[in-house]
Coordinates of N, CA and C in Angstrom, one line a residue:
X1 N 25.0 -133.4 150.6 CA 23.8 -132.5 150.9 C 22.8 -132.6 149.7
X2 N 21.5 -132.7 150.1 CA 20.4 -132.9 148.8 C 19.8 -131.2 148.9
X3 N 20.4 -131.2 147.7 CA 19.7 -129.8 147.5 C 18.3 -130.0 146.9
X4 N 17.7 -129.1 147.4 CA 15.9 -128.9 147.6 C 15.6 -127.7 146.4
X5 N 14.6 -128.0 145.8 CA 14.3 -127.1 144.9 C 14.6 -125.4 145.4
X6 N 14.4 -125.6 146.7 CA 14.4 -124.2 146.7 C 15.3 -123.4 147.1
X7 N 16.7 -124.4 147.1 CA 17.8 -124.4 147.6 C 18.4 -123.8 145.9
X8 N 17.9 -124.8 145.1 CA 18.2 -124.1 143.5 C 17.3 -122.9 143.2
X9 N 16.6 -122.7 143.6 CA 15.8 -121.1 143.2 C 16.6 -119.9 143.4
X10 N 17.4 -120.2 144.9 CA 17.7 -119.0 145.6 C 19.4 -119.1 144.8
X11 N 19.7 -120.2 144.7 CA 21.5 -120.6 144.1 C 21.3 -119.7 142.7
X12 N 20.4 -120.6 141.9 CA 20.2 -120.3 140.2 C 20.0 -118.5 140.9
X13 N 19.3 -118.1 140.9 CA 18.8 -116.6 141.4 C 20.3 -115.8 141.5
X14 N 20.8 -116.1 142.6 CA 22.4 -115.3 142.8 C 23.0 -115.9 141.6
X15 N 23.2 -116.8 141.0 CA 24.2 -116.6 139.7 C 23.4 -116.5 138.3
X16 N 22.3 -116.4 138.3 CA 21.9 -115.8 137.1 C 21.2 -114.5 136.8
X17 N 20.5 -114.2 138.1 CA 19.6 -112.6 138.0 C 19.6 -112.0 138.9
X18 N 20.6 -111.6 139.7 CA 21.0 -110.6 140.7 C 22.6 -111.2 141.1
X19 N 23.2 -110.5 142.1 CA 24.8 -110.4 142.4 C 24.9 -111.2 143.7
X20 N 24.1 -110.9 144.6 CA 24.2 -110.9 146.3 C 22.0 -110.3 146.4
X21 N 22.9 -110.8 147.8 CA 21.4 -110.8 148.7 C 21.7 -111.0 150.0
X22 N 21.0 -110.1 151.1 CA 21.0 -110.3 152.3 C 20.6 -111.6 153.0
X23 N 20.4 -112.0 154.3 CA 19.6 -112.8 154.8 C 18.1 -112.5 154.1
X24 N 18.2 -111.0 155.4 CA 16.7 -110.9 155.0 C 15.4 -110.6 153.6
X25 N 16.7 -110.9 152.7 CA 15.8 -110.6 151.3 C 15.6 -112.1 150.9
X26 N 16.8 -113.2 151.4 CA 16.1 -114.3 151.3 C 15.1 -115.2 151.8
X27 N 15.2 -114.6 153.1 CA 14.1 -115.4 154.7 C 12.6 -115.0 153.2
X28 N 12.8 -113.5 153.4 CA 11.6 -112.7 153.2 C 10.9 -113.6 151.7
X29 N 11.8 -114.1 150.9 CA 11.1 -114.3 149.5 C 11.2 -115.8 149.6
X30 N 11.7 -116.9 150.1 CA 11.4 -118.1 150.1 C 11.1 -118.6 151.6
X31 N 10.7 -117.7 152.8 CA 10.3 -118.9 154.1 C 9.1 -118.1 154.6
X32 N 8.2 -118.5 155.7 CA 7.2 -117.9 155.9 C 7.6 -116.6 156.6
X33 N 6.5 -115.9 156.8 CA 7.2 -114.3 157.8 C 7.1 -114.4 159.0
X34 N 7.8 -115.6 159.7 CA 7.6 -115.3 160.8 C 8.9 -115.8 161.5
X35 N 9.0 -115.6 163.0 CA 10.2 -115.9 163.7 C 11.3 -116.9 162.8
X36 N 10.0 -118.4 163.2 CA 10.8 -119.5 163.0 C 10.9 -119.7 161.7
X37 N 9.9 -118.9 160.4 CA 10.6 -119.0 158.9 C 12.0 -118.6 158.7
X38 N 12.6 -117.3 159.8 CA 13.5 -116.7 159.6 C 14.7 -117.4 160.1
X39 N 14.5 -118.0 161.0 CA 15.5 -119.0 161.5 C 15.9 -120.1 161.4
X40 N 14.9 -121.1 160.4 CA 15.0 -121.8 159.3 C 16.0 -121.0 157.7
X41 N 15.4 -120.0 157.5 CA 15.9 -119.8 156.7 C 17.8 -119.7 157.2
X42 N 17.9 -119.0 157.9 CA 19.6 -118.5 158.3 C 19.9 -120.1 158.8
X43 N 19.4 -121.2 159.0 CA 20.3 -122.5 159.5 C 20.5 -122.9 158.1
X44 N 19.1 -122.8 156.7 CA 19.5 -123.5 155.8 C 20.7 -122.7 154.5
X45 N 20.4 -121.5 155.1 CA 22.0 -120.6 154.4 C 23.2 -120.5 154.5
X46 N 23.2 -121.0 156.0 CA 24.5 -121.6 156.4 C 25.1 -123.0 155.9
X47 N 23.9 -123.7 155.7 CA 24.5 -124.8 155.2 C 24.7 -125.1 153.7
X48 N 24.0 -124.1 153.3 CA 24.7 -123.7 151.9 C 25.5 -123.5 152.0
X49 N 26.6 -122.0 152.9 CA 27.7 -121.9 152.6 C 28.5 -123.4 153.2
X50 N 28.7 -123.8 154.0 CA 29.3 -125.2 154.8 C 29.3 -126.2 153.6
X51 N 28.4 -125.9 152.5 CA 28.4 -127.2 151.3 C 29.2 -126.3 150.2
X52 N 29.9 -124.9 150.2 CA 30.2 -124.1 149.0 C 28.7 -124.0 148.2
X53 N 27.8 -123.8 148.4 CA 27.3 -123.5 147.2 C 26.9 -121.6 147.3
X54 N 27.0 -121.4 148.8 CA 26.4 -119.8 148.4 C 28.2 -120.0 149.4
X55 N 28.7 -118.3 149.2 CA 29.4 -117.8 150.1 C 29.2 -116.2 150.5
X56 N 29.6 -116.1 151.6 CA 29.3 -114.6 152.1 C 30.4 -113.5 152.7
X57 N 30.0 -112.7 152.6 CA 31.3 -111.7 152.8 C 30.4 -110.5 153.7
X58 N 30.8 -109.6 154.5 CA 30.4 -108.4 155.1 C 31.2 -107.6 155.0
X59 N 30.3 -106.0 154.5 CA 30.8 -104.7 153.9 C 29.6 -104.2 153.9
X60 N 30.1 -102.5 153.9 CA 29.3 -101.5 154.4 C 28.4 -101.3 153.0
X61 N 27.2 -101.2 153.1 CA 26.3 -100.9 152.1 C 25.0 -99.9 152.9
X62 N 24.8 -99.1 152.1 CA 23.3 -98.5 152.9 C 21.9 -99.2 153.2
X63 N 21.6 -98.9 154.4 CA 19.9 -99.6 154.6 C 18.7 -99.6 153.1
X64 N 18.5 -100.7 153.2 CA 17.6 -101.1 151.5 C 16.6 -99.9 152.1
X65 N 16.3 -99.5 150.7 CA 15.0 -98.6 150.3 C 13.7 -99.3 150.4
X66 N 12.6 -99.3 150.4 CA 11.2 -99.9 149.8 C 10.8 -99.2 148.2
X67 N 11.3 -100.1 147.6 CA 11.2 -100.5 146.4 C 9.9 -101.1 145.7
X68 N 8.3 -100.5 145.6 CA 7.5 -101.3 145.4 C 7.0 -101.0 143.8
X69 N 7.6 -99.8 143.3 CA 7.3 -99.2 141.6 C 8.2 -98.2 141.8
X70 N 8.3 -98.7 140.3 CA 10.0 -97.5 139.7 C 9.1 -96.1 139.8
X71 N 10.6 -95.0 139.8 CA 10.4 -93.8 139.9 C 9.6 -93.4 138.5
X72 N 10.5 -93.9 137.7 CA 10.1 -93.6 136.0 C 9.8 -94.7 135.0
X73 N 8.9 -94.3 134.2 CA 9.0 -95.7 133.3 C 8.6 -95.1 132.1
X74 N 9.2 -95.5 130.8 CA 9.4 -95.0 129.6 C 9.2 -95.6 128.2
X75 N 8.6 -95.4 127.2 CA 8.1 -96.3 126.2 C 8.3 -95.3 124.9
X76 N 8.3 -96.0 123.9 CA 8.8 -94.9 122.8 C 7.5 -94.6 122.3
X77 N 8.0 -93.8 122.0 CA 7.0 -92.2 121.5 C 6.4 -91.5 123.1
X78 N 7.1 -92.3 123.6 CA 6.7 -91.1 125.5 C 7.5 -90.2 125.2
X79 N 7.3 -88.8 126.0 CA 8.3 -87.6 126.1 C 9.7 -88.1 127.1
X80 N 10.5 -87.5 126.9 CA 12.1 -87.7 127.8 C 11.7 -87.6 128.8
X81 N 12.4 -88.2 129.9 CA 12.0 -87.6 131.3 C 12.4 -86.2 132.1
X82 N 11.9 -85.9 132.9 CA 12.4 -84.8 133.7 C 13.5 -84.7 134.0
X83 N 14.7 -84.5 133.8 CA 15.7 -84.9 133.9 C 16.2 -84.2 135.7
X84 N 15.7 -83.5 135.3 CA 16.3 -82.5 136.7 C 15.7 -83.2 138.3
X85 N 14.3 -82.8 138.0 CA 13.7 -84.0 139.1 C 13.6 -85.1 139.2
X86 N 13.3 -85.8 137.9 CA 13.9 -87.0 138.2 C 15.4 -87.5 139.1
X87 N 16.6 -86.7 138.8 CA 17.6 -86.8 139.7 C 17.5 -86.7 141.0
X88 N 16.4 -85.6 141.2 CA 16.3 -84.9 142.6 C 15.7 -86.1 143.2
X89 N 14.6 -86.8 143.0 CA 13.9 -87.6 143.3 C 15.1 -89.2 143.8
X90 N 15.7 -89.5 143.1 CA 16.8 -90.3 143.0 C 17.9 -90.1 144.3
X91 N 18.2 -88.8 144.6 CA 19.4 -88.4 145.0 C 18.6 -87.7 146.6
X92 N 17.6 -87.4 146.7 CA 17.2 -86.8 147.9 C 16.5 -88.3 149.1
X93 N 16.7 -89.6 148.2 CA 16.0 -90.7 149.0 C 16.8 -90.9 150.0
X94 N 18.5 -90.8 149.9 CA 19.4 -91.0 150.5 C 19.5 -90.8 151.8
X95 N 19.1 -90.9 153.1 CA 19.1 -90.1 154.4 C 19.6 -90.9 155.4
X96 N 20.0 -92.2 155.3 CA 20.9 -92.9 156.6 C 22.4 -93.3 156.1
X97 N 23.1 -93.5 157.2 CA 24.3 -93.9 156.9 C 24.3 -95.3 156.4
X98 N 25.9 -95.4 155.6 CA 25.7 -96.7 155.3 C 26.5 -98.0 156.8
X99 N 25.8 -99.3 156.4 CA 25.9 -100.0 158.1 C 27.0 -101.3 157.3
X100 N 27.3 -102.3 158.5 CA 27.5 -103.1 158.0 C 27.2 -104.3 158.1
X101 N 27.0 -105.0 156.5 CA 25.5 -106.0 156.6 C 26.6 -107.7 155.8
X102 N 26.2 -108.7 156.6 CA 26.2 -109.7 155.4 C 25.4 -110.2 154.3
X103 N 25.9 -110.3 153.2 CA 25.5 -110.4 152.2 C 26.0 -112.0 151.5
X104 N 25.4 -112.8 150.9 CA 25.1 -113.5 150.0 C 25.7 -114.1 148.6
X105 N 26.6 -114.8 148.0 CA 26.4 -114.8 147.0 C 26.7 -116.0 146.6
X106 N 26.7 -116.4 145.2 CA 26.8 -117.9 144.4 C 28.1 -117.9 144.5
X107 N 28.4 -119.4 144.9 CA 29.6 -119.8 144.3 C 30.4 -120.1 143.3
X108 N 31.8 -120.2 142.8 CA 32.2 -120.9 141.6 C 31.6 -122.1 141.7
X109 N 32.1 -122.7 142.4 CA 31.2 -124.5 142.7 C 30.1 -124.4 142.2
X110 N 28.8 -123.9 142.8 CA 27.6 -123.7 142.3 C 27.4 -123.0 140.9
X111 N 28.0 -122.3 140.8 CA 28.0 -121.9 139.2 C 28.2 -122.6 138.0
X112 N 29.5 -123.5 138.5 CA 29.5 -124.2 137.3 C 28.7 -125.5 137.7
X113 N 28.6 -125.7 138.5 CA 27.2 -127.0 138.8 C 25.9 -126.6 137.7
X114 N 25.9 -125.6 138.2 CA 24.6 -125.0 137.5 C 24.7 -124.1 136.3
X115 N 25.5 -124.2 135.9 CA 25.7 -123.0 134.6 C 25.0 -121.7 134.3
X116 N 25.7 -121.2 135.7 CA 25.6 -120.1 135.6 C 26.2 -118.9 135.1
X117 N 26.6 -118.2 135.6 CA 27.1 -116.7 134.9 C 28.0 -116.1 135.8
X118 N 27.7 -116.6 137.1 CA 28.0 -116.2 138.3 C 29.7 -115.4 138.3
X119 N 30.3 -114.7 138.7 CA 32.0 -114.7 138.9 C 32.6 -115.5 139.7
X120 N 31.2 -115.8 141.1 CA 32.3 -116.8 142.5 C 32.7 -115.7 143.1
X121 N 32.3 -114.5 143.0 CA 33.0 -112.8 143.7 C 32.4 -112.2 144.1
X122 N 32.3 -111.4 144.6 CA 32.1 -109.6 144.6 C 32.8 -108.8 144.0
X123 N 32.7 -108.6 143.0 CA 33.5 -107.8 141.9 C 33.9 -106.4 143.1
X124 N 33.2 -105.9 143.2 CA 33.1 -104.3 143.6 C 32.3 -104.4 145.0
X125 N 33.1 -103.8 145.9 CA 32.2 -103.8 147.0 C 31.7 -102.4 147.3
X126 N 32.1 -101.6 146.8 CA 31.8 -100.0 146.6 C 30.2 -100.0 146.1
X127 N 30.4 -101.1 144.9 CA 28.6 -100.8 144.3 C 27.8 -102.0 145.4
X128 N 27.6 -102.4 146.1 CA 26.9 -103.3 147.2 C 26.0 -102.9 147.5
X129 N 25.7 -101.4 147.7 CA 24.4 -100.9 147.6 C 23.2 -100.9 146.6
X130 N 24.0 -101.0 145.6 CA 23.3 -100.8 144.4 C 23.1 -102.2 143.9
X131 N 24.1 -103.0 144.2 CA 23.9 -104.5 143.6 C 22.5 -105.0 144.6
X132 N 22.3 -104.7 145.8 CA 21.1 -105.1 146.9 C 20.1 -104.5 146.4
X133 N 19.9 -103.4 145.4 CA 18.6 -102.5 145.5 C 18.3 -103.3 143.6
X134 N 19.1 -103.6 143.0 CA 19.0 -104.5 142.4 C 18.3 -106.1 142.6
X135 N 18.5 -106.4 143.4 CA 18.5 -107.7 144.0 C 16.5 -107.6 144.7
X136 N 16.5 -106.3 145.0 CA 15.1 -106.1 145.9 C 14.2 -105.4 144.5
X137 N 14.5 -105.1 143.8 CA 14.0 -104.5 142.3 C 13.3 -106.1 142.0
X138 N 14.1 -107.6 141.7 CA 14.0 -108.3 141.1 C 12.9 -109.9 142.4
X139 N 13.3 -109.1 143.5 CA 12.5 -109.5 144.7 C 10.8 -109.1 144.2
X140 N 10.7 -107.8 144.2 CA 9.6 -107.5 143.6 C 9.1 -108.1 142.6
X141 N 9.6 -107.7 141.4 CA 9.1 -108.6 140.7 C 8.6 -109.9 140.4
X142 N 9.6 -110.8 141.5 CA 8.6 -111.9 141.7 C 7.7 -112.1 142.8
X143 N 7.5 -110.8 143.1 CA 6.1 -111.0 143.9 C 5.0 -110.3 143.7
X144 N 5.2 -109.5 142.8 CA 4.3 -108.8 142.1 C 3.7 -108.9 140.4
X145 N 4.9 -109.4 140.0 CA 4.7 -110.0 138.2 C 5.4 -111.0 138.3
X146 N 5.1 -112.5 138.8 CA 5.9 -113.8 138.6 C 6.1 -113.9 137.4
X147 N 5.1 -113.5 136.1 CA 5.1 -113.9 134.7 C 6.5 -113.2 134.2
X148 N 6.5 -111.9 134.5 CA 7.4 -111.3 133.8 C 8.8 -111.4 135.1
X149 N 9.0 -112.1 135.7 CA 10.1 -112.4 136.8 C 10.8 -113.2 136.0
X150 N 9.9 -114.2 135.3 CA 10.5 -115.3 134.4 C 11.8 -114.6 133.4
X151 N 11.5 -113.9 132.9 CA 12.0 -113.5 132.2 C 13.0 -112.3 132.2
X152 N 13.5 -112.3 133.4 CA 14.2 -111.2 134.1 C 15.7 -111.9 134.0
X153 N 17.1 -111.2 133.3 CA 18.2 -111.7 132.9 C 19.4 -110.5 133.2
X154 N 19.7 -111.5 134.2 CA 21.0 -110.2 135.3 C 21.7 -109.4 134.1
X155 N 22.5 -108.3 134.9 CA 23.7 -107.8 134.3 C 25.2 -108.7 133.7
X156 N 25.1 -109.9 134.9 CA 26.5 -110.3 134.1 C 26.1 -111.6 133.2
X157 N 24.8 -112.3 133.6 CA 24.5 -113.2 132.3 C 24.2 -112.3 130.9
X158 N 23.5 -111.3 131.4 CA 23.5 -110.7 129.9 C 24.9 -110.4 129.1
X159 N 25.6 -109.8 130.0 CA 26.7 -109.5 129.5 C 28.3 -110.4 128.9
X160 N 28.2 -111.8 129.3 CA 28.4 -112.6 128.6 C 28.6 -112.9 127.4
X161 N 27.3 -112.0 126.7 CA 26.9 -112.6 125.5 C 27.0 -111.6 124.7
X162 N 27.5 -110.1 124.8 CA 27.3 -108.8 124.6 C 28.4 -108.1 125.3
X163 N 29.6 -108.8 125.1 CA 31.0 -108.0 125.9 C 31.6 -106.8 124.9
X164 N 31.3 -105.6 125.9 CA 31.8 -104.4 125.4 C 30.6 -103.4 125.1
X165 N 29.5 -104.0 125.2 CA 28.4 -103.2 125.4 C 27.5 -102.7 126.4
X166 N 27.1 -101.4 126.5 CA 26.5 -100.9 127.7 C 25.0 -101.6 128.0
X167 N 25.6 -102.5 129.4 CA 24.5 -103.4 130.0 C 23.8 -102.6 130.7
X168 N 22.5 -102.5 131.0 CA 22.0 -102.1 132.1 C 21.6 -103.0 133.2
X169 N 21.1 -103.1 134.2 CA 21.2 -103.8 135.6 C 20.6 -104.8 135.3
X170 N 19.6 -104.9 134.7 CA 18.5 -106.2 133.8 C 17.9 -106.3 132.8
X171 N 17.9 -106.9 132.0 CA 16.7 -106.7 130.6 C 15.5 -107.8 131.2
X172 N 14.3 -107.7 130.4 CA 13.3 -108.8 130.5 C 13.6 -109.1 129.1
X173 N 13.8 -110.7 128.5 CA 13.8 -110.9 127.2 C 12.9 -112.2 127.1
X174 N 12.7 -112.4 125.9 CA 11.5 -113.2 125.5 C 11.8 -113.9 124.1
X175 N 11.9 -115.1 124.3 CA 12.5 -115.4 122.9 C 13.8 -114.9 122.4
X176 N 14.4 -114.6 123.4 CA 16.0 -114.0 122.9 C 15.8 -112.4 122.3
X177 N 14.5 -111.7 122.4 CA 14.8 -110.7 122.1 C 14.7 -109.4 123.4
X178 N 14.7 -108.3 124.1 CA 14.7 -107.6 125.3 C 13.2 -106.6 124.8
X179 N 12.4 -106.6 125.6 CA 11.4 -105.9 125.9 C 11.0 -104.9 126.8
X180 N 12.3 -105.3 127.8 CA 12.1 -103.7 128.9 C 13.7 -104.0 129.2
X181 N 14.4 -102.7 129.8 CA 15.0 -102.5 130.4 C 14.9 -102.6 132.2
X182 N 15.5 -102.5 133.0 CA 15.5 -102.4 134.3 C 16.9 -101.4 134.9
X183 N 16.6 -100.5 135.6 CA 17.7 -99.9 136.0 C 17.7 -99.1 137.2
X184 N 18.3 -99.2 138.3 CA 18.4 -98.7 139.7 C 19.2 -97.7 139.7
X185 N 18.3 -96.3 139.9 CA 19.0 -95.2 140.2 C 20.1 -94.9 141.5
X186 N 21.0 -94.4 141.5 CA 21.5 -94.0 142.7 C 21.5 -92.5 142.6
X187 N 22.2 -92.4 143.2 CA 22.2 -90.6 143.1 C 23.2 -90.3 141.6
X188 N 21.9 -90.7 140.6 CA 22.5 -90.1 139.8 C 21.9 -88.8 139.6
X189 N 23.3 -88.0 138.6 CA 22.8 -86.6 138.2 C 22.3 -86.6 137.1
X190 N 21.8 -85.8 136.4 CA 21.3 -85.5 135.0 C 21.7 -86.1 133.8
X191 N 22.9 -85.3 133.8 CA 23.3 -85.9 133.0 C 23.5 -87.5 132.1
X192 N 24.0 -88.6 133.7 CA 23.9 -90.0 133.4 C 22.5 -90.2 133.3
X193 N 21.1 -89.5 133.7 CA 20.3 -89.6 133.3 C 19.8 -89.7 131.7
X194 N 20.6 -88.7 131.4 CA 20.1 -88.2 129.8 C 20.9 -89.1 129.2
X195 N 22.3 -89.7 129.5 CA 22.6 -90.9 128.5 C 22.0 -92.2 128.9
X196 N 21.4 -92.6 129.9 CA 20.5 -93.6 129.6 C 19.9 -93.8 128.6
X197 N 18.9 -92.8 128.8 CA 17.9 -92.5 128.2 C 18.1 -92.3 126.8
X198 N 19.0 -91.9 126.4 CA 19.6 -91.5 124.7 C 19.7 -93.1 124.4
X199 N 20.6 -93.5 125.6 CA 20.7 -95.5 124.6 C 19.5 -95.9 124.5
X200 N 18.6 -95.8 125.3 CA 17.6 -96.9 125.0 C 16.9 -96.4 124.0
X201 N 16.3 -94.9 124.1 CA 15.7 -94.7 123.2 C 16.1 -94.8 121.6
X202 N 17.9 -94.8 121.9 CA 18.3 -95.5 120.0 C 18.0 -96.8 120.0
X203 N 17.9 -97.4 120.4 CA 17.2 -98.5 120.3 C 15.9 -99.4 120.6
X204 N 15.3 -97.7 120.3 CA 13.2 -98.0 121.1 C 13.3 -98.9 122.6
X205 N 14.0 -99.0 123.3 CA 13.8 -100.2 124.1 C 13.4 -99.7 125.6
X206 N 11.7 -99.9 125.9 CA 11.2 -99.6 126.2 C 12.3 -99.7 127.9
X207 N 11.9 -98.8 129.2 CA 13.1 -98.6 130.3 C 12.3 -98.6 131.4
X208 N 13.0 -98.8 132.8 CA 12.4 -98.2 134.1 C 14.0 -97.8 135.0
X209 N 13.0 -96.9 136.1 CA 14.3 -96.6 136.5 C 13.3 -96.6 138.2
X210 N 14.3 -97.2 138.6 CA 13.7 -97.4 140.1 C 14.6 -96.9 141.1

C-alpha cells in the first residue's frame, strides 16, 4: 500500500495529538463535504485498517458537541474563574443519550513505523467521550489556527516525557517549552475545577477549558 500524505496526516494525528476519531471527524477534516468526499473517505479508512495502520473498535460514547471556542480561557494575572458556573455551563450541555459509534485509532504497526506515542489501544473506553471531544477541540484548531495546530502535543506524547505528572489533554509548545494548556470539560464539578486551575496557575501557564 503507498501511503499518501494524507494517509500520514490523519496516521501521525491519531498517534501523536489526539486518541481516536470518528469517521466523520475524519471525512470532515481531510475530504471535500460532500457525498462522494465522504465515501471516498470511509473506502480509504478501511484500507487503512486492511493495511493495520489505523484500527477500530465500537462503544458507546455521547453525540459530539459543537465545539467552535472554549468555555473559559485564562492568563496570569486574570481573576480565577467562576467556579460555580463555570461547572454549570460544563455540566448542563449534556442532554442526549450516549449511542453507539465507530471510532478510529493508530496502530502499534503504524506507531512504531512512525514514531509515535501511540499505545495500539483504547486504554479506557469509559473516557471515549471525552477522548472525541478532544479530538474535535484539536479538529478546530486546525481549521481555525493552523499556526498554532502546529504545535499542539497530545496527552500521551506529552506524557512520555513527564511520567507521573499531571498532564492535561494538550499543551501547545514551542521550542520545547508549553504556552497554553488545552483541556475539555465534562461534567466537571467545582471543585476539579479549582484544582486545575491551582496547577496551572503555579506554574503561570496560561489554560482553556472547552
Amino acid at each position: 500500500m503507498i501511503v499518501t500524505d494524507r494517509d500520514l496526516e490523519i496516521v501521525v494525528a491519531l498517534g501523536s495529538s489526539v486518541r481516536c476519531m470518528t469517521l466523520v471527524q475524519i471525512a470532515t477534516e481531510w475530504w471535500p463535504a460532500t457525498l462522494s468526499g465522504f465515501k471516498n473517505a470511509a473506502k480509504r479508512v478501511a484500507q487503512l485498517v486492511d493495511a493495520d495502520m489505523l484500527r477500530s473498535e465500537v462503544a458507546l460514547a455521547h453525540p459530539l458537541l459543537l465545539l467552535d471556542q472554549p468555555l473559559f480561557a485564562w492568563r496570569p494575572k486574570d481573576d480565577a474563574p467562576p467556579l460555580a458556573h463555570l461547572s454549570w455551563r460544563l455540566q448542563s450541555r449534556w442532554t442526549a443519550h450516549p449511542v453507539r459509534i465507530r471510532v478510529y485509532y493508530c496502530s502499534p504497526r503504524a506507531a512504531t513505523l512512525f514514531g509515535t506515542s501511540a499505545p495500539g489501544k483504547l486504554k479506557n473506553l469509559c473516557q471515549l467521550t471525552h477522548d472525541l471531544h478532544v479530538s474535535q477541540i484539536y479538529l478546530t484548531y486546525r481549521r481555525r489556527w493552523p499556526d498554532l495546530a502546529v504545535d499542539w502535543v497530545g496527552e500521551e506524547s506529552y506524557r512520555v516525557h513527564h511520567i507521573g505528572e499531571k498532564v492535561p489533554d494538550a499543551l501547545l509548545l514551542s521550542q520545547g517549552n508549553s504556552y497554553r494548556a488545552v483541556e475539555f470539560g465534562g461534567r466537571y464539578p467545582p471543585t476539579r475545577l479549582a484544582s486545575l486551575h491551582d496547577d496551572f496557575a503555579r506554574h503561570q501557564l496560561p489554560y482553556e477549558i472547552w
